[in-house]
Amino acid sequence: MSATSACRVCGGRVSQFADFGRQPLSDAFVLPGEIGQEFFYDLAAGLCESCTMVQLMAEVPRERMFHHDYPYLSAGSAVMRAHFMKLAKCLLVTELTGPDPFVVEIGCNDGTMLRVIADAGVRHLGVEPSGGVAERAREQGVRVRTDFFEAATAADILATDGPADVIYAANTLCHIPYIDSILTGVRTLLAPEGVFVFEDPYLADILERTSFDQIYDEHFFFFTATSVRAMARGAGLELVDVERLPVHGGEVRYTLARQGTRTPTPAVAELIAAEAVARVADLAVLRAFGARVAAIAEDLTSLLTRLRAEGRRVAGYGATAKSATVLNYCGIGPDLVPFVCDSTPAKQGRLTPGAHLPVVPPDAFSDPYPDYALLFAWNHAEEIMDKERAFREKGGKWILYVPEVRVV
Ligand SMILES: [Zn+2]
């Protein structure tokens, strides 16, 4: 594993620490007739030895990922709906109190957060490249520009709407390899006293939980407070607050402001100190993570192979983007997991990317219940297990693989 690449943040040397082999696009659910025409790329992650940013070794062209039919909807989970509504309400009372405030959300998805802002009568704009979800946001009364956010977009928005008091991005910034253009755009569009708030999966949580399925085409960067502070400084901004979030298997919400406009909260220094203790920027620690991932893959395939030999019925639960990494890295096909249930209509009747597990509607799960269910949406485990209480009551068992393979 001596592969290197150039850091997308600082240009420094990125050293590879985990290799997931050839992978399909995580949302490329194919029709049975489309097998053989899929796009594959090499998925591997590395550490920048200069600025400590963890990132993929190679990027996938963005138009291949965030196209018209992008299937993920923020409103799909009740927990996430509540999360975004709480944040919107918080912004309304903390940051949007001046005269005629203006909010921009990068990657507003279906408008779950901005709808609360819109309902409060506050000026806003969502920038969303995926036409299908952007249309959903418009139906919610949210103002949307179907576009990628970058330097030129920001200049255009500034000319039309004036500076933004808050620029927000949830599970979006980590998707974007051309982050220099985003940060230039933020610096252009942000009001002098404004804040840029973004939240994304937290590398320290991924390492601690060995949640390797967070690594897929759409997640290009894996942030820490240490790497975000370095990135912000390089862009003339300052990391002024951090907040750990329990969603999506562990995230951090970072708040950036123009240099010298706000005093960083103690939480910033505390998190950076904790990251030093956890050695999140140590190549040896990251390579040990890679070794643990390989062990999980072996345990999971052995378990599924044994269950098949015993004649047990195993179903997949939740055809998430994350499941692509697990299925393809472990080599799990329909011979081991004959189908996966998912509530997204656009995925039903199709096959999962690369691994080709048929996706069926959720009612197939109980008709009849399988003996075991492999839970891909483990970040929503509590919500799902509660909803599917009857499955366990009838003797069904869940298979989880983060932080290790276990049956519950
Ligand atoms: Zn770097």
Coordinates of C-alpha atoms and ligand atoms in Angstrom, one line a residue:
M1 CA 0.0 0.0 0.0
S2 CA 2.5 2.6 -1.1
A3 CA 0.1 4.4 -3.5
T4 CA 0.1 8.2 -3.2
S5 CA -1.9 11.1 -4.7
A6 CA -2.1 14.9 -4.4
C7 CA -4.2 16.5 -1.6
R8 CA -7.3 18.3 -3.0
V9 CA -7.0 20.8 -0.2
C10 CA -3.3 21.7 0.1
G11 CA -1.5 19.8 -2.7
G12 CA 0.5 17.8 -0.2
R13 CA 1.2 14.1 -0.4
V14 CA -1.7 11.7 0.3
S15 CA -0.6 8.2 1.4
Q16 CA -3.1 5.4 1.0
F17 CA -4.2 3.4 4.1
A18 CA -7.2 1.4 3.0
D19 CA -8.2 -0.2 -0.3
F20 CA -11.7 -1.3 -1.1
G21 CA -11.0 -2.4 -4.7
R22 CA -13.2 -1.9 -7.7
Q23 CA -16.6 -0.3 -6.8
P24 CA -19.7 0.7 -8.7
L25 CA -21.4 4.1 -8.1
S26 CA -23.2 3.7 -4.8
D27 CA -26.5 4.9 -6.1
A28 CA -26.4 3.2 -9.6
F29 CA -29.2 0.8 -9.1
V30 CA -29.5 -1.1 -12.4
L31 CA -32.3 -2.9 -14.2
P32 CA -31.6 -6.6 -14.9
G33 CA -31.0 -5.7 -18.6
E34 CA -28.2 -3.2 -17.7
I35 CA -25.8 -5.6 -16.0
G36 CA -22.4 -5.3 -17.7
Q37 CA -22.8 -1.6 -18.6
E38 CA -22.0 -0.3 -15.1
F39 CA -19.3 2.2 -14.3
F40 CA -16.6 1.0 -11.8
Y41 CA -13.8 2.9 -10.1
D42 CA -11.0 2.1 -7.6
L43 CA -12.1 3.0 -4.0
A44 CA -9.2 3.7 -1.7
A45 CA -8.7 6.2 1.1
G46 CA -5.5 8.1 2.1
L47 CA -4.1 10.7 4.6
C48 CA -2.5 14.0 3.5
E49 CA 0.7 14.1 5.4
S50 CA 0.8 17.9 5.2
C51 CA -2.7 19.1 6.2
T52 CA -4.0 15.8 7.8
M53 CA -7.1 15.7 5.5
V54 CA -8.3 12.2 4.9
Q55 CA -9.7 11.7 1.4
L56 CA -10.3 9.3 -1.4
M57 CA -7.3 8.5 -3.6
A58 CA -9.3 9.2 -6.8
E59 CA -12.5 11.1 -7.6
V60 CA -15.6 10.1 -9.5
P61 CA -16.9 12.8 -12.0
R62 CA -19.7 14.7 -10.1
E63 CA -22.2 14.5 -12.9
R64 CA -22.1 10.7 -12.5
M65 CA -23.2 11.0 -8.9
F66 CA -25.5 14.0 -8.5
H67 CA -27.7 13.6 -11.5
H68 CA -31.4 14.2 -12.0
D69 CA -32.5 10.9 -10.4
Y70 CA -30.3 11.1 -7.3
P71 CA -32.4 8.9 -4.9
Y72 CA -31.5 10.1 -1.4
L73 CA -34.2 12.1 0.4
S74 CA -33.5 13.9 3.7
A75 CA -37.1 13.7 4.7
G76 CA -37.0 9.9 4.4
S77 CA -36.1 9.5 8.1
A78 CA -38.1 10.9 10.9
V79 CA -34.9 11.3 13.0
M80 CA -33.3 13.4 10.2
R81 CA -36.4 15.5 9.7
A82 CA -36.4 16.4 13.4
H83 CA -32.6 17.0 13.3
F84 CA -32.9 19.6 10.4
M85 CA -36.0 21.3 11.9
K86 CA -34.2 21.8 15.2
L87 CA -31.1 23.3 13.4
A88 CA -33.3 25.6 11.4
K89 CA -35.1 26.8 14.5
C90 CA -31.8 27.3 16.2
L91 CA -30.4 29.4 13.3
L92 CA -33.5 31.6 13.3
V93 CA -32.9 32.7 16.9
T94 CA -29.1 32.8 16.9
E95 CA -27.8 33.9 13.5
L96 CA -30.8 35.3 11.6
T97 CA -31.9 38.1 13.9
G98 CA -30.7 41.1 11.9
P99 CA -32.8 43.0 9.4
D100 CA -33.8 41.0 6.3
P101 CA -31.4 38.0 6.8
F102 CA -30.5 35.7 4.0
V103 CA -29.6 31.9 4.2
V104 CA -28.1 29.8 1.5
E105 CA -28.0 26.0 1.7
I106 CA -25.5 24.1 -0.4
G107 CA -27.1 20.8 -1.4
C108 CA -30.5 21.5 0.0
N109 CA -31.9 18.1 -1.1
D110 CA -35.7 18.0 -0.6
G111 CA -35.8 21.2 1.4
T112 CA -36.3 19.6 4.8
M113 CA -34.2 22.3 6.6
L114 CA -35.0 25.3 4.4
R115 CA -38.8 24.8 4.6
V116 CA -38.7 25.9 8.2
I117 CA -36.7 29.0 7.2
A118 CA -39.2 29.6 4.4
D119 CA -42.1 29.2 6.7
A120 CA -40.6 31.8 9.0
G121 CA -40.6 34.3 6.1
V122 CA -36.8 34.5 5.9
R123 CA -35.1 35.0 2.6
H124 CA -33.3 31.9 1.5
L125 CA -31.9 29.9 -1.5
G126 CA -31.2 26.3 -1.8
V127 CA -28.5 25.3 -4.4
E128 CA -29.1 21.7 -5.4
P129 CA -27.6 20.0 -8.5
S130 CA -29.9 17.0 -8.5
G131 CA -33.0 18.0 -10.4
G132 CA -35.4 15.4 -8.9
V133 CA -34.8 16.3 -5.2
A134 CA -34.7 20.1 -6.1
E135 CA -38.2 19.7 -7.5
R136 CA -39.4 18.2 -4.2
A137 CA -37.9 21.2 -2.3
R138 CA -39.8 23.6 -4.6
E139 CA -43.0 21.7 -3.9
Q140 CA -42.4 22.5 -0.2
G141 CA -42.3 26.3 -1.0
V142 CA -38.5 26.5 -0.9
R143 CA -36.6 28.7 -3.4
V144 CA -34.1 26.5 -5.3
R145 CA -31.4 27.0 -7.9
T146 CA -30.7 23.7 -9.7
D147 CA -26.9 24.0 -9.9
F148 CA -23.6 23.0 -8.4
F149 CA -22.3 25.5 -5.8
E150 CA -18.9 26.8 -6.7
A151 CA -17.0 30.1 -7.0
A152 CA -19.0 31.4 -10.1
T153 CA -22.4 30.4 -8.6
A154 CA -21.6 32.2 -5.4
A155 CA -20.6 35.4 -7.3
D156 CA -23.9 35.2 -9.2
I157 CA -25.9 34.7 -6.0
L158 CA -24.1 37.7 -4.4
A159 CA -25.0 39.9 -7.4
T160 CA -28.7 38.9 -7.2
D161 CA -29.4 38.4 -3.5
G162 CA -26.6 40.1 -1.7
P163 CA -24.4 38.5 1.0
A164 CA -25.5 35.5 3.1
D165 CA -25.7 35.6 6.9
V166 CA -25.6 31.9 7.0
I167 CA -24.3 29.4 4.5
Y168 CA -25.2 25.9 5.5
A169 CA -24.4 22.4 4.1
A170 CA -25.4 19.0 5.6
N171 CA -23.7 15.9 4.2
T172 CA -22.7 17.8 1.2
L173 CA -19.2 19.4 1.7
C174 CA -17.6 16.0 2.2
H175 CA -19.0 15.0 -1.2
I176 CA -17.1 17.7 -3.1
P177 CA -13.5 17.1 -4.3
Y178 CA -13.2 20.7 -5.8
I179 CA -13.5 22.1 -2.3
D180 CA -11.2 25.1 -3.1
S181 CA -13.9 26.4 -5.4
I182 CA -16.5 26.0 -2.7
L183 CA -14.4 27.8 -0.1
T184 CA -13.7 30.6 -2.6
G185 CA -17.5 30.8 -3.2
V186 CA -18.2 30.9 0.6
R187 CA -15.7 33.7 1.1
T188 CA -17.3 35.6 -1.8
L189 CA -20.9 35.2 -0.6
L190 CA -20.6 35.3 3.2
A191 CA -21.6 38.5 4.9
P192 CA -18.8 40.1 7.0
E193 CA -20.2 38.8 10.3
G194 CA -21.8 35.7 8.7
V195 CA -21.1 32.0 9.4
F196 CA -20.5 29.0 7.2
V197 CA -21.9 25.9 9.0
F198 CA -21.5 22.4 7.7
E199 CA -21.9 18.9 9.1
D200 CA -20.5 15.7 7.8
P201 CA -19.4 12.2 9.0
Y202 CA -16.6 12.5 11.6
L203 CA -13.4 10.6 10.9
A204 CA -12.8 9.9 14.6
D205 CA -16.3 8.2 14.9
I206 CA -15.6 6.2 11.7
L207 CA -12.3 5.0 13.2
E208 CA -13.8 4.2 16.6
R209 CA -16.7 2.3 15.1
T210 CA -14.8 0.8 12.2
S211 CA -17.7 2.1 10.1
F212 CA -15.9 1.6 6.8
D213 CA -19.2 1.7 4.8
Q214 CA -19.1 5.5 5.3
I215 CA -16.3 5.3 2.6
Y216 CA -17.9 5.3 -0.8
D217 CA -17.9 7.5 -4.0
E218 CA -20.0 10.3 -2.6
H219 CA -17.9 10.7 0.6
F220 CA -14.7 12.2 -0.7
F221 CA -13.4 13.9 2.5
F222 CA -13.4 12.6 6.1
F223 CA -13.1 15.7 8.2
T224 CA -11.7 16.3 11.7
A225 CA -11.5 19.5 13.6
T226 CA -7.8 19.4 13.0
S227 CA -8.0 19.1 9.2
V228 CA -11.0 21.5 9.0
R229 CA -9.1 24.2 11.0
A230 CA -6.1 23.9 8.6
M231 CA -8.4 24.0 5.5
A232 CA -10.3 27.0 6.9
R233 CA -7.1 28.9 7.5
G234 CA -5.9 28.2 4.0
A235 CA -9.1 29.8 2.7
G236 CA -8.9 32.9 4.9
L237 CA -11.5 31.6 7.3
E238 CA -11.4 30.4 11.0
L239 CA -13.0 27.4 12.7
V240 CA -14.9 29.0 15.5
D241 CA -17.1 26.2 16.8
V242 CA -17.6 22.5 16.7
E243 CA -20.5 20.3 17.9
R244 CA -20.7 16.5 17.8
L245 CA -23.9 15.1 16.4
P246 CA -25.4 11.6 16.9
V247 CA -26.8 11.4 13.4
H248 CA -25.5 9.2 10.5
G249 CA -23.3 7.2 12.7
G250 CA -21.5 10.2 14.2
E251 CA -21.0 13.7 12.6
V252 CA -19.5 17.0 13.6
R253 CA -21.1 20.4 12.8
Y254 CA -18.3 22.9 12.1
T255 CA -18.9 26.6 12.2
L256 CA -16.5 28.8 10.2
A257 CA -16.3 32.6 10.1
R258 CA -14.1 35.2 8.5
Q259 CA -10.7 35.4 10.3
G260 CA -10.8 37.8 13.3
T261 CA -14.6 38.2 13.4
R262 CA -15.4 35.6 16.2
T263 CA -13.5 34.1 19.1
P264 CA -13.3 30.3 18.8
T265 CA -15.3 28.5 21.5
P266 CA -13.5 26.2 23.9
A267 CA -15.1 23.2 22.1
V268 CA -12.7 23.7 19.2
A269 CA -9.5 23.4 21.2
E270 CA -11.0 20.5 23.2
L271 CA -11.9 18.5 20.1
I272 CA -8.5 19.1 18.5
A273 CA -6.8 17.9 21.8
A274 CA -9.0 14.8 21.8
E275 CA -8.0 14.1 18.2
A276 CA -4.4 14.3 19.1
V277 CA -4.9 11.7 21.8
A278 CA -6.8 9.4 19.4
R279 CA -4.1 10.0 16.8
V280 CA -6.6 10.4 13.9
A281 CA -3.8 11.8 11.7
D282 CA -1.4 9.0 12.3
L283 CA -0.9 6.7 9.3
A284 CA -0.2 3.7 11.6
V285 CA -3.6 4.2 13.3
L286 CA -5.4 4.5 9.9
R287 CA -3.6 1.4 8.6
A288 CA -4.8 -0.5 11.7
F289 CA -8.3 0.6 10.8
G290 CA -7.8 -0.9 7.3
A291 CA -6.8 -4.2 8.8
R292 CA -9.9 -4.3 11.1
V293 CA -12.1 -3.7 8.0
A294 CA -10.5 -6.6 6.3
A295 CA -11.3 -8.8 9.3
I296 CA -14.9 -7.6 9.4
A297 CA -15.3 -8.5 5.7
E298 CA -14.0 -12.0 6.4
D299 CA -16.3 -12.5 9.4
L300 CA -19.3 -11.3 7.6
T301 CA -18.9 -13.6 4.5
S302 CA -18.1 -16.6 6.7
L303 CA -21.3 -16.0 8.7
L304 CA -23.4 -15.6 5.6
T305 CA -21.9 -18.7 4.0
R306 CA -22.6 -20.7 7.2
L307 CA -26.2 -19.5 7.3
R308 CA -26.7 -20.5 3.7
A309 CA -25.2 -23.9 4.4
E310 CA -27.7 -24.3 7.3
G311 CA -30.6 -23.4 4.9
R312 CA -31.4 -20.1 6.8
R313 CA -33.2 -17.3 4.9
V314 CA -31.3 -14.0 5.0
A315 CA -32.7 -10.7 3.7
G316 CA -31.0 -7.3 3.4
Y317 CA -32.6 -4.4 5.0
G318 CA -32.1 -0.9 3.6
A319 CA -30.4 -0.6 0.1
T320 CA -28.4 2.4 1.3
A321 CA -25.5 4.1 -0.5
K322 CA -23.3 2.7 2.2
S323 CA -24.3 -0.9 1.4
A324 CA -22.5 -0.7 -1.9
T325 CA -19.0 -0.6 -0.2
V326 CA -19.9 -3.6 2.1
L327 CA -21.4 -5.8 -0.6
N328 CA -18.8 -5.2 -3.2
Y329 CA -15.8 -5.2 -0.9
C330 CA -17.0 -8.4 0.8
G331 CA -18.2 -10.0 -2.5
I332 CA -21.7 -10.6 -1.2
G333 CA -24.1 -11.4 -4.0
P334 CA -27.7 -12.7 -4.3
D335 CA -26.4 -16.3 -3.5
L336 CA -25.8 -15.2 0.1
V337 CA -28.4 -12.4 0.4
P338 CA -31.2 -13.1 -2.1
F339 CA -32.9 -9.7 -1.8
V340 CA -32.9 -6.4 0.0
C341 CA -36.0 -4.5 1.2
D342 CA -36.1 -0.7 0.7
S343 CA -38.8 1.9 0.9
T344 CA -37.5 4.1 -1.9
P345 CA -39.8 3.4 -4.9
A346 CA -37.0 4.4 -7.4
K347 CA -34.8 1.5 -6.2
Q348 CA -37.5 -1.2 -6.2
G349 CA -37.5 -3.6 -9.1
R350 CA -33.8 -2.8 -9.6
L351 CA -30.6 -4.5 -8.6
T352 CA -28.1 -3.1 -6.1
P353 CA -25.0 -1.6 -7.7
G354 CA -22.3 -4.1 -8.6
A355 CA -23.5 -6.8 -6.2
H356 CA -26.9 -7.1 -8.0
L357 CA -29.2 -8.0 -5.0
P358 CA -32.8 -7.5 -6.1
V359 CA -34.5 -4.6 -4.3
V360 CA -38.0 -5.3 -3.2
P361 CA -40.6 -3.1 -1.4
P362 CA -40.7 -3.2 2.4
D363 CA -43.8 -5.3 2.7
A364 CA -41.8 -8.3 1.2
F365 CA -39.9 -8.3 4.5
S366 CA -42.8 -9.8 6.5
D367 CA -44.1 -12.0 3.8
P368 CA -42.9 -14.2 5.4
Y369 CA -40.2 -12.9 7.7
P370 CA -36.6 -14.1 7.0
D371 CA -34.6 -15.9 9.7
Y372 CA -31.9 -13.2 9.6
A373 CA -31.9 -9.6 8.4
L374 CA -28.6 -7.9 7.4
L375 CA -29.0 -4.3 8.5
F376 CA -27.3 -1.9 6.1
A377 CA -28.9 1.2 7.5
W378 CA -27.2 0.6 10.8
N379 CA -27.1 4.4 11.5
H380 CA -30.9 4.2 11.8
A381 CA -30.8 0.9 13.8
E382 CA -32.9 2.1 16.7
E383 CA -35.6 3.6 14.5
I384 CA -35.7 0.5 12.3
M385 CA -35.6 -2.1 15.1
D386 CA -38.4 -0.3 16.8
K387 CA -40.5 -0.2 13.7
E388 CA -39.8 -3.9 12.9
R389 CA -40.4 -5.1 16.5
A390 CA -42.6 -7.9 15.2
F391 CA -39.7 -9.4 13.3
R392 CA -37.7 -10.2 16.5
E393 CA -40.9 -11.2 18.3
K394 CA -41.4 -13.9 15.7
G395 CA -37.8 -15.1 16.2
G396 CA -36.0 -13.1 13.6
K397 CA -32.4 -11.9 14.2
W398 CA -30.5 -8.8 13.0
I399 CA -27.0 -9.1 11.6
L400 CA -24.9 -6.0 12.2
Y401 CA -21.3 -5.5 11.0
V402 CA -20.3 -2.2 12.7
P403 CA -18.1 -2.1 14.8
E404 CA -17.9 -5.8 14.4
V405 CA -20.0 -8.7 13.0
R406 CA -22.7 -9.7 15.5
V407 CA -26.2 -11.2 15.6
V408 CA -28.7 -9.6 17.9
Ligands
ZN1 ZN -3.4 18.4 2.4

